[in-house]
């Protein structure tokens, strides 16, 4: 039974928020190790009625050993973890969080909840994240009714469950000779700690790996592939232990083959043993299979089968990953109700997309495969503004610059590239699924809105901030504020306004003036002294996607107010987030 | 320079024995393909089509149509299909790592010259026959032709790429060895749980073809799997037996020369057959379920790499599954009687014997109702090896018993409710009937018949 309970400040804040309502019922989710229970998220029941069904449904979106805790009233909870221990949280009007732990519903022990105050303590940063991918082929008999294929699906998934829980499943750590399972392991002793696994990964010398510091290693996800043991004891007791027998059954039937692309994440503390990690991963796979089954039951029809696809999300206000399964043929627009439900359950604001497909969490390995550099500024040192507060773009964007996409736009395409970076932000934040437009599409958009004549398409003419705002509006429905600055020197007085923009909107800004266009990613501003520096992403870079060069040569970096042409006129295109989910 | 083939010392005495018979001979070279040098471990004379099979021919009327009455006068007149069938049957009896390396021919100079085209034809047909219906695991397609001049006793060896129709013979280096190679034995027990839905488009195929088709994704899966050796995942480029390098530091292993190195292999596969794909609907006419445990055994030479070990053991698994299914289908001559919708067959169990004078084994498959003598007769017939029934290793696989058959909970993967009758009807248990030489004959006719169709 856990003796210490740590509640993350973000959860405490949410709980306090919830306590303002009349009555709320919900679940607390926590990571539990032997003596510490870390509450990392709370979930609210939509109907104020708590049911096991709700917790069952919820558990499917959670990674492995994140146990949920059920509540009776006002967030009084008990664990769904076989009722081993329960946590009761009473939230009073004074917003004080009191807790007691109930063991087997018999006795009460008062426990003080530690509210973590440092943002760095997020679970995501202190845990080992294990990602496991595999494809499972299932064959379902369609039969002659909607019930029959569902029955067959359940039967098949049960069979897969059995296999996964049988101990015949081993997880192979990619780029290593390590296999781990619940009962045995190869290449590492099964009592080893998860953190030791990092030392067994063979570096492949990729550009990202070389630049990474050793101590940051634990931020990497441990990537696993699932393997099924074909030798030794059969996973299924129904398999006879004798020489093979063949059953031959002549029967007409209709079947469907579906490939379930399992992609799970499991988060465990660094000192967890590898065999426990393997068990956690198996749990994750089973949960995902169940979630996929539900998704298929809900959205597939006899004759029209949809593949369930899992997406991982890591909402900023939650300290945990959530995995949601969407049917392959339904668009984000079709799924708005499902998302609204998720927002409500997880007590998330309804003002921005969090669970759209493009919101999916970008793991390091995804970023490496992305093609463009994402958030190159992340590796920069502080700007050097004394007592300044940095106000930086929120979320992710990709770096677009000259000569990319095998397209020579040297000397004329900088504003186009800056616009692409702006659009990439909206893409990566889930606002749009549209691909990033090329130069021609941007020009066509300007012709379509009547800003330019038809001959503009295919030309090498420059565009400015106004044009960017038209294109944003036309292509992805985003409106922008335009800030006019009559002389570059005046930009030094815009610190407060820009800081405000990055706080409320958090979008990158395209700035055009003279013959140059740049992207402003943030400002470092001291509102006492007025000292100000700009975080600039320069689209005029013509080289390859080498982060080190880009940072060392200042293609992405902090610039002082003298960076601007002091006499030139500047326009800033400041995109505004649409309110949507 | 062509490939070097290291010939086991027992081969020389076999050749001497053959020479003493004073007749021309055709047969197979059995051995081990390796990356640097190939190892020839045995020559096997192809059996002569003998008249005393007549009694069995009643059961096999097709047999009469095949005109291979007796050994022809001239080697050039021999039937290449006969040798190819022999190769296919021998191939089934080889554990992983052992293959038909090629053929040998013993004849006087004139006869040898006139038979050149025939010998080439035989090599190509053997390759075709062995690769039919099976997932190919062998990377090499080079096969050897060993020619022994019965007049001068001179031995020449040449190689040819049987995958290339236009390939020409290249000289190869046949090197008789003193002593035998120290073979490393690999063993595993693989459990099978295969469910095959036979799609409508295959409904006119015979059961063997349906099984073979259904096995393709499974075999690919096996080939793409990973193995552990005594519980360790090893780099495929490593030398399998690390003791050779260890012994430099600590001598003392030398005493243990007599004991053979045996490695336990475990096989792991990814649960996927193909990459990403959309849900695919289809109609099927029949369901096949193959379940059970098969014993896998393979041999590699003492300096083999881990990758070679993996190839040997996976080849063995795939070969063994195919061999069983072939033998079963050849034996039962599936007749789809009206009314019989479900049948249950037990495949033969795998038995092993020692190849005397070496640390290698060969194997055979024994149906439940076969007598041991029938097995030893077949071994004599096909491998030219005399073995005492007591020396056969019979216990590596369990014979299916009543209890195993009754585990029919999972036999019926379809929705029970959709077919009311199927709930009650038990599987018909058909135990395949096998019989010593009859199997040989049946197998042959089956093969030839199959060829004539194509």
Tab-separated table of N, CA and C in Angstrom, chain A residues 137 227 230, chain B residues 133-138 192 194 211-227 267-275 277 310-311 314-315 317-319 321-322:
chain	number	residue	atom	x	y	z
A	137	UNK	N	-2.349	-9.708	-36.966
A	137	UNK	CA	-3.332	-10.063	-37.991
A	137	UNK	C	-4.459	-10.842	-37.345
A	227	UNK	N	7.638	-9.951	-30.064
A	227	UNK	CA	7.932	-11.246	-30.677
A	227	UNK	C	7.174	-12.335	-29.953
A	230	UNK	N	7.929	-19.190	-30.623
A	230	UNK	CA	7.330	-20.298	-31.368
A	230	UNK	C	7.787	-21.642	-30.850
B	133	UNK	N	6.468	-25.583	-54.536
B	133	UNK	CA	5.500	-25.449	-53.449
B	133	UNK	C	6.082	-25.100	-52.098
B	134	UNK	N	7.381	-24.850	-52.048
B	134	UNK	CA	7.977	-24.566	-50.745
B	134	UNK	C	8.642	-23.200	-50.725
B	135	UNK	N	8.599	-22.593	-49.575
B	135	UNK	CA	9.338	-21.357	-49.394
B	135	UNK	C	10.825	-21.681	-49.445
B	136	UNK	N	11.528	-20.988	-50.298
B	136	UNK	CA	12.948	-21.276	-50.439
B	136	UNK	C	13.758	-20.582	-49.373
B	137	UNK	N	14.557	-21.369	-48.694
B	137	UNK	CA	15.369	-20.775	-47.644
B	137	UNK	C	16.839	-20.763	-48.047
B	138	UNK	N	17.165	-21.540	-49.058
B	138	UNK	CA	18.557	-21.619	-49.479
B	138	UNK	C	18.946	-20.410	-50.310
B	192	UNK	N	3.045	-25.406	-33.373
B	192	UNK	CA	2.322	-24.895	-34.534
B	192	UNK	C	0.880	-24.612	-34.145
B	194	UNK	N	-1.720	-23.058	-36.711
B	194	UNK	CA	-1.985	-22.364	-37.963
B	194	UNK	C	-3.442	-22.510	-38.352
B	211	UNK	N	-2.743	-26.360	-48.654
B	211	UNK	CA	-1.916	-26.232	-47.451
B	211	UNK	C	-0.654	-25.438	-47.775
B	212	UNK	N	-0.026	-25.796	-48.886
B	212	UNK	CA	1.223	-25.119	-49.259
B	212	UNK	C	1.020	-23.609	-49.396
B	213	UNK	N	-0.078	-23.251	-50.053
B	213	UNK	CA	-0.374	-21.826	-50.196
B	213	UNK	C	-0.568	-21.169	-48.844
B	214	UNK	N	-1.294	-21.868	-47.994
B	214	UNK	CA	-1.586	-21.330	-46.676
B	214	UNK	C	-0.354	-21.202	-45.808
B	215	UNK	N	0.648	-22.019	-46.109
B	215	UNK	CA	1.865	-22.000	-45.298
B	215	UNK	C	2.797	-20.859	-45.679
B	216	UNK	N	2.587	-20.259	-46.853
B	216	UNK	CA	3.533	-19.242	-47.337
B	216	UNK	C	3.763	-18.109	-46.327
B	217	UNK	N	2.691	-17.461	-45.841
B	217	UNK	CA	2.956	-16.379	-44.884
B	217	UNK	C	3.627	-16.875	-43.614
B	218	UNK	N	3.250	-18.069	-43.175
B	218	UNK	CA	3.852	-18.623	-41.966
B	218	UNK	C	5.353	-18.832	-42.160
B	219	UNK	N	5.709	-19.379	-43.324
B	219	UNK	CA	7.120	-19.655	-43.587
B	219	UNK	C	7.918	-18.356	-43.713
B	220	UNK	N	7.329	-17.362	-44.359
B	220	UNK	CA	7.997	-16.057	-44.440
B	220	UNK	C	8.256	-15.535	-43.038
B	221	UNK	N	7.234	-15.712	-42.222
B	221	UNK	CA	7.306	-15.272	-40.844
B	221	UNK	C	8.459	-15.931	-40.097
B	222	UNK	N	8.586	-17.240	-40.306
B	222	UNK	CA	9.672	-17.998	-39.667
B	222	UNK	C	11.021	-17.468	-40.153
B	223	UNK	N	11.126	-17.242	-41.468
B	223	UNK	CA	12.398	-16.783	-42.026
B	223	UNK	C	12.783	-15.411	-41.493
B	224	UNK	N	11.773	-14.581	-41.198
B	224	UNK	CA	12.064	-13.239	-40.707
B	224	UNK	C	12.147	-13.160	-39.192
B	225	UNK	N	12.053	-14.299	-38.551
B	225	UNK	CA	12.084	-14.308	-37.094
B	225	UNK	C	13.501	-14.152	-36.557
B	226	UNK	N	13.607	-14.216	-35.253
B	226	UNK	CA	14.934	-14.210	-34.651
B	226	UNK	C	15.076	-15.472	-33.817
B	227	UNK	N	16.328	-15.899	-33.641
B	227	UNK	CA	16.534	-17.080	-32.811
B	227	UNK	C	17.363	-16.697	-31.595
B	267	UNK	N	12.915	-19.991	-31.164
B	267	UNK	CA	12.557	-19.163	-32.314
B	267	UNK	C	11.469	-18.181	-31.904
B	268	UNK	N	11.682	-16.939	-32.298
B	268	UNK	CA	10.690	-15.901	-32.025
B	268	UNK	C	10.289	-15.255	-33.341
B	269	UNK	N	9.023	-15.030	-33.520
B	269	UNK	CA	8.601	-14.348	-34.737
B	269	UNK	C	7.710	-13.177	-34.368
B	270	UNK	N	7.658	-12.241	-35.281
B	270	UNK	CA	6.739	-11.135	-35.075
B	270	UNK	C	5.361	-11.630	-35.454
B	271	UNK	N	4.344	-11.151	-34.768
B	271	UNK	CA	3.022	-11.717	-35.028
B	271	UNK	C	2.406	-11.268	-36.350
B	272	UNK	N	3.184	-10.700	-37.225
B	272	UNK	CA	2.601	-10.189	-38.464
B	272	UNK	C	3.068	-10.987	-39.668
B	273	UNK	N	2.203	-11.103	-40.646
B	273	UNK	CA	2.637	-11.739	-41.877
B	273	UNK	C	3.007	-10.697	-42.918
B	274	UNK	N	2.169	-9.693	-43.060
B	274	UNK	CA	2.441	-8.678	-44.073
B	274	UNK	C	2.483	-7.309	-43.418
B	275	UNK	N	2.943	-6.350	-44.170
B	275	UNK	CA	2.906	-4.980	-43.665
B	275	UNK	C	1.470	-4.469	-43.730
B	277	UNK	N	-2.088	-3.082	-44.156
B	277	UNK	CA	-3.008	-3.278	-45.263
B	277	UNK	C	-4.428	-2.973	-44.807
B	310	UNK	N	20.968	-19.977	-38.027
B	310	UNK	CA	19.575	-19.578	-38.131
B	310	UNK	C	18.959	-20.153	-39.407
B	311	UNK	N	19.729	-20.040	-40.494
B	311	UNK	CA	19.199	-20.542	-41.751
B	311	UNK	C	18.966	-22.049	-41.687
B	314	UNK	N	15.822	-22.802	-39.483
B	314	UNK	CA	14.553	-22.398	-40.093
B	314	UNK	C	14.244	-23.270	-41.311
B	315	UNK	N	15.290	-23.607	-42.067
B	315	UNK	CA	15.092	-24.515	-43.186
B	315	UNK	C	14.490	-25.828	-42.696
B	317	UNK	N	12.701	-26.414	-39.992
B	317	UNK	CA	11.311	-26.289	-39.537
B	317	UNK	C	10.371	-26.297	-40.747
B	318	UNK	N	10.717	-25.473	-41.719
B	318	UNK	CA	9.861	-25.346	-42.894
B	318	UNK	C	9.818	-26.663	-43.679
B	319	UNK	N	11.002	-27.264	-43.821
B	319	UNK	CA	11.075	-28.514	-44.562
B	319	UNK	C	10.252	-29.605	-43.878
B	321	UNK	N	7.657	-29.307	-41.827
B	321	UNK	CA	6.204	-29.110	-41.926
B	321	UNK	C	5.730	-29.527	-43.317
B	322	UNK	N	6.466	-29.086	-44.330
B	322	UNK	CA	6.079	-29.445	-45.691
B	322	UNK	C	6.137	-30.953	-45.913
